[in-house]
CSV table of C-alpha atoms and ligand atoms in Angstrom, one decimal:
chain,number,residue,atom,x,y,z
A,1109,MET,CA,-116.5,-14.0,-8.8
A,1110,ALA,CA,-114.4,-16.9,-9.8
A,1111,LYS,CA,-111.6,-14.5,-10.6
A,1112,ALA,CA,-111.8,-12.9,-7.1
A,1113,ILE,CA,-111.7,-16.3,-5.4
A,1114,GLU,CA,-108.7,-17.2,-7.6
A,1115,SER,CA,-106.7,-14.1,-6.7
A,1116,ARG,CA,-107.6,-14.5,-3.0
A,1117,ALA,CA,-106.2,-18.1,-3.2
A,1118,ARG,CA,-103.0,-16.7,-4.9
A,1119,LEU,CA,-102.6,-14.1,-2.1
A,1120,TRP,CA,-103.1,-16.8,0.5
A,1121,ARG,CA,-100.5,-19.1,-1.2
A,1122,ARG,CA,-98.0,-16.2,-1.2
A,1123,ALA,CA,-98.6,-15.4,2.5
A,1124,VAL,CA,-98.0,-19.1,3.4
A,1125,THR,CA,-94.8,-19.2,1.3
A,1126,LEU,CA,-93.5,-15.9,3.0
A,1127,ALA,CA,-94.3,-17.2,6.4
A,1128,ALA,CA,-92.5,-20.5,5.7
A,1129,LEU,CA,-89.4,-18.5,4.4
A,1130,MET,CA,-89.4,-16.3,7.5
A,1131,ALA,CA,-89.7,-19.4,9.8
A,1132,ALA,CA,-86.9,-21.1,7.9
A,1133,SER,CA,-84.5,-18.1,8.2
A,1134,LEU,CA,-85.3,-17.6,11.9
A,1135,SER,CA,-84.7,-21.3,12.7
A,1136,LEU,CA,-81.4,-21.1,10.7
A,1137,TYR,CA,-80.3,-18.2,13.0
A,1138,ALA,CA,-81.6,-20.1,16.1
A,1139,LEU,CA,-79.3,-22.9,15.0
A,1140,ALA,CA,-76.4,-20.4,15.1
A,1141,GLN,CA,-76.9,-20.2,18.9
A,1142,ASP,CA,-76.6,-23.9,19.3
A,1143,MET,CA,-73.1,-24.6,20.6
A,1144,GLY,CA,-72.9,-28.2,19.4
A,1145,LYS,CA,-73.4,-27.4,15.7
A,1146,TRP,CA,-70.5,-25.1,15.0
A,1147,GLU,CA,-66.7,-25.3,14.9
A,1148,ILE,CA,-65.0,-22.4,16.7
A,1149,HIS,CA,-64.7,-19.2,14.5
A,1150,ASP,CA,-66.7,-21.0,11.8
A,1151,ARG,CA,-66.9,-18.6,8.8
A,1152,THR,CA,-70.1,-20.4,7.7
A,1153,ARG,CA,-71.9,-19.7,11.0
A,1154,PRO,CA,-74.8,-17.3,10.2
A,1155,HIS,CA,-74.4,-13.7,11.3
A,1156,PRO,CA,-77.0,-12.1,13.6
A,1157,PRO,CA,-79.3,-9.5,12.1
A,1158,VAL,CA,-78.1,-5.9,12.0
A,1159,ILE,CA,-80.2,-3.5,14.0
A,1160,THR,CA,-80.0,0.2,15.0
A,1161,PRO,CA,-80.0,0.5,18.8
A,1162,GLY,CA,-82.3,2.9,20.4
A,1163,THR,CA,-81.7,5.4,23.3
A,1164,GLY,CA,-82.8,5.4,26.9
A,1165,SER,CA,-83.0,2.4,29.3
A,1166,THR,CA,-79.4,1.4,30.1
A,1167,GLN,CA,-77.7,3.9,27.9
A,1168,GLU,CA,-74.8,6.2,28.7
A,1169,THR,CA,-75.0,7.3,32.3
A,1170,ALA,CA,-72.8,10.4,31.7
A,1171,GLY,CA,-70.8,9.8,34.9
A,1172,LYS,CA,-73.8,9.1,37.1
A,1173,THR,CA,-73.5,5.7,38.7
A,1174,PRO,CA,-75.8,3.8,41.0
A,1175,SER,CA,-75.0,4.7,44.6
A,1176,ASP,CA,-73.9,1.2,45.6
A,1177,ALA,CA,-71.6,0.7,42.6
A,1178,ILE,CA,-67.8,0.5,42.8
A,1179,VAL,CA,-66.5,3.1,40.3
A,1180,LEU,CA,-63.6,1.6,38.4
A,1181,PHE,CA,-63.0,4.7,36.2
A,1182,ASP,CA,-64.5,8.1,36.9
A,1183,GLY,CA,-62.9,9.9,34.0
A,1184,LYS,CA,-59.8,11.1,35.8
A,1185,ASP,CA,-57.3,8.4,36.6
A,1186,LEU,CA,-56.5,4.7,36.5
A,1187,SER,CA,-55.7,4.3,40.2
A,1188,LYS,CA,-58.1,1.2,40.4
A,1189,TRP,CA,-56.1,-0.6,37.7
A,1190,HIS,CA,-52.6,-1.9,37.0
A,1191,SER,CA,-50.6,-3.1,34.0
A,1192,GLU,CA,-48.8,-6.4,33.4
A,1193,GLY,CA,-46.1,-7.1,36.0
A,1194,ASN,CA,-48.3,-5.4,38.7
A,1195,VAL,CA,-46.9,-2.0,37.7
A,1196,PRO,CA,-48.9,1.3,37.5
A,1197,ALA,CA,-51.4,1.4,34.6
A,1198,LYS,CA,-49.7,2.3,31.3
A,1199,TRP,CA,-52.8,3.1,29.3
A,1200,LYS,CA,-53.3,6.7,28.3
A,1201,VAL,CA,-55.8,8.9,30.2
A,1202,GLY,CA,-57.5,11.6,28.1
A,1203,ASN,CA,-60.3,14.0,28.9
A,1204,GLY,CA,-62.9,11.8,30.6
A,1205,TYR,CA,-61.7,8.6,29.0
A,1206,PHE,CA,-58.7,6.2,28.7
A,1207,GLU,CA,-57.2,4.5,25.7
A,1208,VAL,CA,-55.4,1.3,25.0
A,1209,ALA,CA,-51.6,2.0,24.8
A,1210,ALA,CA,-50.6,-0.6,22.2
A,1211,LYS,CA,-48.2,-3.3,23.3
A,1212,THR,CA,-48.3,-2.3,26.9
A,1213,GLY,CA,-50.4,-5.4,27.7
A,1214,THR,CA,-53.6,-6.2,29.6
A,1215,LEU,CA,-55.1,-3.6,32.0
A,1216,THR,CA,-56.3,-5.3,35.2
A,1217,THR,CA,-58.3,-4.2,38.2
A,1218,ASN,CA,-56.6,-4.1,41.6
A,1219,GLN,CA,-59.6,-5.7,43.2
A,1220,ALA,CA,-61.0,-9.2,42.4
A,1221,PHE,CA,-64.6,-9.7,41.4
A,1222,GLY,CA,-66.9,-12.6,40.9
A,1223,ASP,CA,-70.7,-12.5,40.4
A,1224,CYS,CA,-71.5,-8.9,39.3
A,1225,GLN,CA,-73.3,-6.3,37.2
A,1226,LEU,CA,-70.8,-4.4,35.2
A,1227,HIS,CA,-71.2,-1.3,33.1
A,1228,VAL,CA,-68.6,-0.4,30.5
A,1229,GLU,CA,-68.6,2.3,27.8
A,1230,TRP,CA,-66.2,1.9,24.8
A,1231,ALA,CA,-65.5,3.5,21.4
A,1232,SER,CA,-63.6,2.0,18.5
A,1233,PRO,CA,-61.1,4.3,16.6
A,1234,ASP,CA,-62.5,6.9,14.1
A,1235,PRO,CA,-61.4,6.8,11.4
A,1236,PRO,CA,-61.3,3.0,11.5
A,1237,HIS,CA,-58.3,1.0,10.4
A,1238,GLY,CA,-58.0,-2.6,9.2
A,1239,THR,CA,-60.6,-5.3,8.7
A,1240,ASP,CA,-62.0,-8.4,10.4
A,1241,GLN,CA,-60.4,-8.9,13.8
A,1242,ASP,CA,-57.8,-6.3,13.1
A,1243,ARG,CA,-60.2,-3.4,13.5
A,1244,GLY,CA,-60.9,-1.7,16.9
A,1245,ASN,CA,-60.3,-5.0,18.8
A,1246,SER,CA,-60.2,-5.1,22.6
A,1247,GLY,CA,-62.2,-7.0,25.1
A,1248,VAL,CA,-63.7,-7.1,28.5
A,1249,PHE,CA,-62.5,-10.2,30.4
A,1250,LEU,CA,-64.7,-11.2,33.3
A,1251,MET,CA,-62.5,-12.8,36.0
A,1252,GLY,CA,-59.7,-12.3,33.4
A,1253,LEU,CA,-61.1,-15.5,31.8
A,1254,PHE,CA,-64.3,-14.8,29.9
A,1255,GLU,CA,-64.0,-12.3,27.0
A,1256,ILE,CA,-67.0,-10.2,25.9
A,1257,GLN,CA,-65.5,-9.1,22.6
A,1258,VAL,CA,-65.0,-5.4,21.9
A,1259,LEU,CA,-64.6,-4.8,18.1
A,1260,ASP,CA,-65.6,-2.4,15.4
A,1261,SER,CA,-68.4,-4.6,13.9
A,1262,TYR,CA,-70.2,-1.7,12.3
A,1263,LYS,CA,-70.5,-2.6,8.7
A,1264,SER,CA,-67.4,-4.7,9.2
A,1265,GLU,CA,-67.5,-8.5,9.0
A,1266,THR,CA,-65.6,-11.2,11.0
A,1267,TYR,CA,-66.6,-14.7,12.1
A,1268,ALA,CA,-69.9,-14.5,14.1
A,1269,ASP,CA,-68.5,-15.8,17.4
A,1270,GLY,CA,-65.8,-13.1,17.3
A,1271,GLN,CA,-67.8,-9.9,16.5
A,1272,ALA,CA,-68.7,-7.2,19.1
A,1273,GLY,CA,-71.0,-8.5,21.8
A,1274,ALA,CA,-69.9,-12.1,21.3
A,1275,VAL,CA,-68.8,-14.4,24.1
A,1276,TYR,CA,-65.6,-14.9,22.2
A,1277,GLY,CA,-65.3,-18.1,20.3
A,1278,GLN,CA,-68.6,-19.4,21.9
A,1279,TYR,CA,-71.7,-17.3,21.3
A,1280,PRO,CA,-72.4,-14.7,18.6
A,1281,PRO,CA,-74.5,-11.8,19.8
A,1282,LEU,CA,-78.3,-12.2,19.2
A,1283,VAL,CA,-78.2,-9.1,17.1
A,1284,ASN,CA,-75.5,-6.7,15.8
A,1285,ALA,CA,-76.4,-3.5,17.8
A,1286,CYS,CA,-73.2,-1.7,17.0
A,1287,ARG,CA,-72.8,2.0,16.6
A,1288,PRO,CA,-70.4,3.6,14.1
A,1289,PRO,CA,-66.7,4.0,14.9
A,1290,GLY,CA,-65.9,6.8,17.3
A,1291,GLN,CA,-69.4,6.7,19.0
A,1292,TRP,CA,-69.7,5.7,22.6
A,1293,GLN,CA,-71.3,2.3,23.1
A,1294,THR,CA,-72.4,0.6,26.3
A,1295,TYR,CA,-72.1,-2.9,27.7
A,1296,ASP,CA,-74.3,-3.8,30.6
A,1297,ILE,CA,-73.2,-7.3,31.8
A,1298,VAL,CA,-74.7,-9.6,34.4
A,1299,PHE,CA,-72.2,-12.3,35.3
A,1300,HIS,CA,-72.4,-15.4,37.5
A,1301,GLY,CA,-69.0,-17.0,37.8
A,1302,PRO,CA,-68.2,-20.7,37.9
A,1303,ARG,CA,-68.2,-22.7,41.2
A,1304,PHE,CA,-66.1,-25.7,42.1
A,1305,ASP,CA,-66.3,-28.0,45.1
A,1306,ALA,CA,-63.3,-28.5,47.5
A,1307,ASP,CA,-61.9,-31.2,45.2
A,1308,GLY,CA,-62.0,-28.9,42.2
A,1309,LYS,CA,-65.0,-30.6,40.6
A,1310,LEU,CA,-67.2,-28.2,38.5
A,1311,LEU,CA,-70.5,-27.5,40.3
A,1312,ARG,CA,-71.8,-24.8,37.9
A,1313,LYS,CA,-70.6,-23.1,34.7
A,1314,ALA,CA,-70.3,-19.3,34.3
A,1315,ARG,CA,-73.5,-17.6,33.0
A,1316,ILE,CA,-73.4,-14.3,31.1
A,1317,THR,CA,-76.0,-11.8,30.0
A,1318,VAL,CA,-75.1,-8.7,28.0
A,1319,LEU,CA,-77.0,-5.7,26.8
A,1320,GLN,CA,-75.2,-3.7,24.1
A,1321,ASN,CA,-76.5,-0.1,23.8
A,1322,GLY,CA,-79.5,-1.2,25.7
A,1323,VAL,CA,-80.3,-4.2,23.5
A,1324,LEU,CA,-80.1,-7.8,24.7
A,1325,VAL,CA,-77.2,-9.5,22.9
A,1326,GLN,CA,-76.4,-12.4,25.2
A,1327,ASP,CA,-79.3,-14.0,27.1
A,1328,ASN,CA,-77.9,-15.9,30.1
A,1329,VAL,CA,-75.6,-18.1,28.1
A,1330,GLU,CA,-73.5,-20.8,29.7
A,1331,ALA,CA,-69.8,-20.4,29.0
A,1332,THR,CA,-68.3,-23.7,27.8
A,1333,GLY,CA,-65.1,-22.8,29.7
A,1334,PRO,CA,-62.7,-19.8,29.5
A,1335,THR,CA,-62.7,-18.1,26.2
A,1336,ALA,CA,-59.7,-18.4,23.8
A,1337,HIS,CA,-58.6,-18.0,20.2
A,1338,LYS,CA,-59.2,-21.1,18.1
A,1339,ALA,CA,-59.8,-23.1,21.2
A,1340,ARG,CA,-62.5,-24.0,23.7
A,1341,PRO,CA,-60.5,-25.0,26.8
A,1342,PRO,CA,-62.3,-26.8,29.6
A,1343,TYR,CA,-62.9,-25.4,33.1
A,1344,THR,CA,-60.1,-25.6,35.6
A,1345,PRO,CA,-60.7,-24.7,39.3
A,1346,VAL,CA,-60.4,-21.0,40.1
A,1347,PRO,CA,-61.3,-18.8,43.1
A,1348,GLU,CA,-64.8,-17.3,43.2
A,1349,LYS,CA,-63.3,-13.9,42.5
A,1350,LEU,CA,-60.5,-12.8,40.2
A,1351,PRO,CA,-59.6,-9.4,38.8
A,1352,LEU,CA,-61.4,-8.0,35.7
A,1353,SER,CA,-59.2,-7.1,32.7
A,1354,LEU,CA,-59.3,-5.3,29.4
A,1355,GLN,CA,-57.5,-6.5,26.4
A,1356,ASP,CA,-54.6,-4.8,24.6
A,1357,HIS,CA,-55.0,-5.9,21.0
A,1358,ASN,CA,-52.7,-3.1,19.7
A,1359,HIS,CA,-55.7,-0.9,18.7
A,1360,PRO,CA,-56.4,2.5,20.4
A,1361,VAL,CA,-59.9,1.6,21.7
A,1362,ARG,CA,-61.2,4.0,24.3
A,1363,TYR,CA,-63.1,3.3,27.5
A,1364,ARG,CA,-65.0,5.5,30.0
A,1365,ASN,CA,-67.5,5.3,32.8
A,1366,ILE,CA,-66.8,1.8,34.2
A,1367,TRP,CA,-68.6,0.7,37.3
A,1368,ILE,CA,-69.4,-2.6,38.9
A,1369,ARG,CA,-72.0,-3.9,41.5
A,1370,GLU,CA,-71.1,-7.1,43.2
A,1371,LEU,CA,-73.9,-9.6,43.4
B,2741,LIG,MG1,-60.8,-9.0,21.7
């Protein structure tokens, strides 16, 4: 009897210790979401847990778009886009997708957008090349200012606020929901742009929600300002709508099935 009570007490102590450890590790990661605590691209900032995304919900739509969406790429041509210098799009169109043409510069929409729901599908190169930021790097720039990082972050490490699904240099994703190189991945983004008054005073910051492969990776985060490399620049007055752009980071990242709904 005494032995049974003793082993029950031991089990209880173990459970309490385990619960305390789990709480500690969760709060450690919660701290990683706290903007004030971390330097930009801090290599010591904790990485989000790695998960395997499911299927269904907001997954690949295989060319089917909501009836009220503006289709920005339907698998055939880049007529809705242009390259730097306002010249026809230089990126390569393949069978149902297009690909970054290295060193041709940013690809930008002809139309300007502000508050929106945006669907983008992308795939990093297979076989992969390089490491860290030099591996399947591109990016979706809302209003040309706020980058949702596109990167091969499948079993490949970089600083947490620069991995796939990050609001670059500001917020790591809540989890790493990446698929392997070469596989199509989805971003479903809800974006509310910044607002300024007539004198250029900031009235509200930009807010961003992102689902990667159907999994929430950014939960209505407030951008500190435009995203940048090794910098967190402040807001400066901009119009309510600006063109959307995709980053040329010299890597042959592919895109397909891009549509947008204005809010
Ligand atoms: Mg990038």
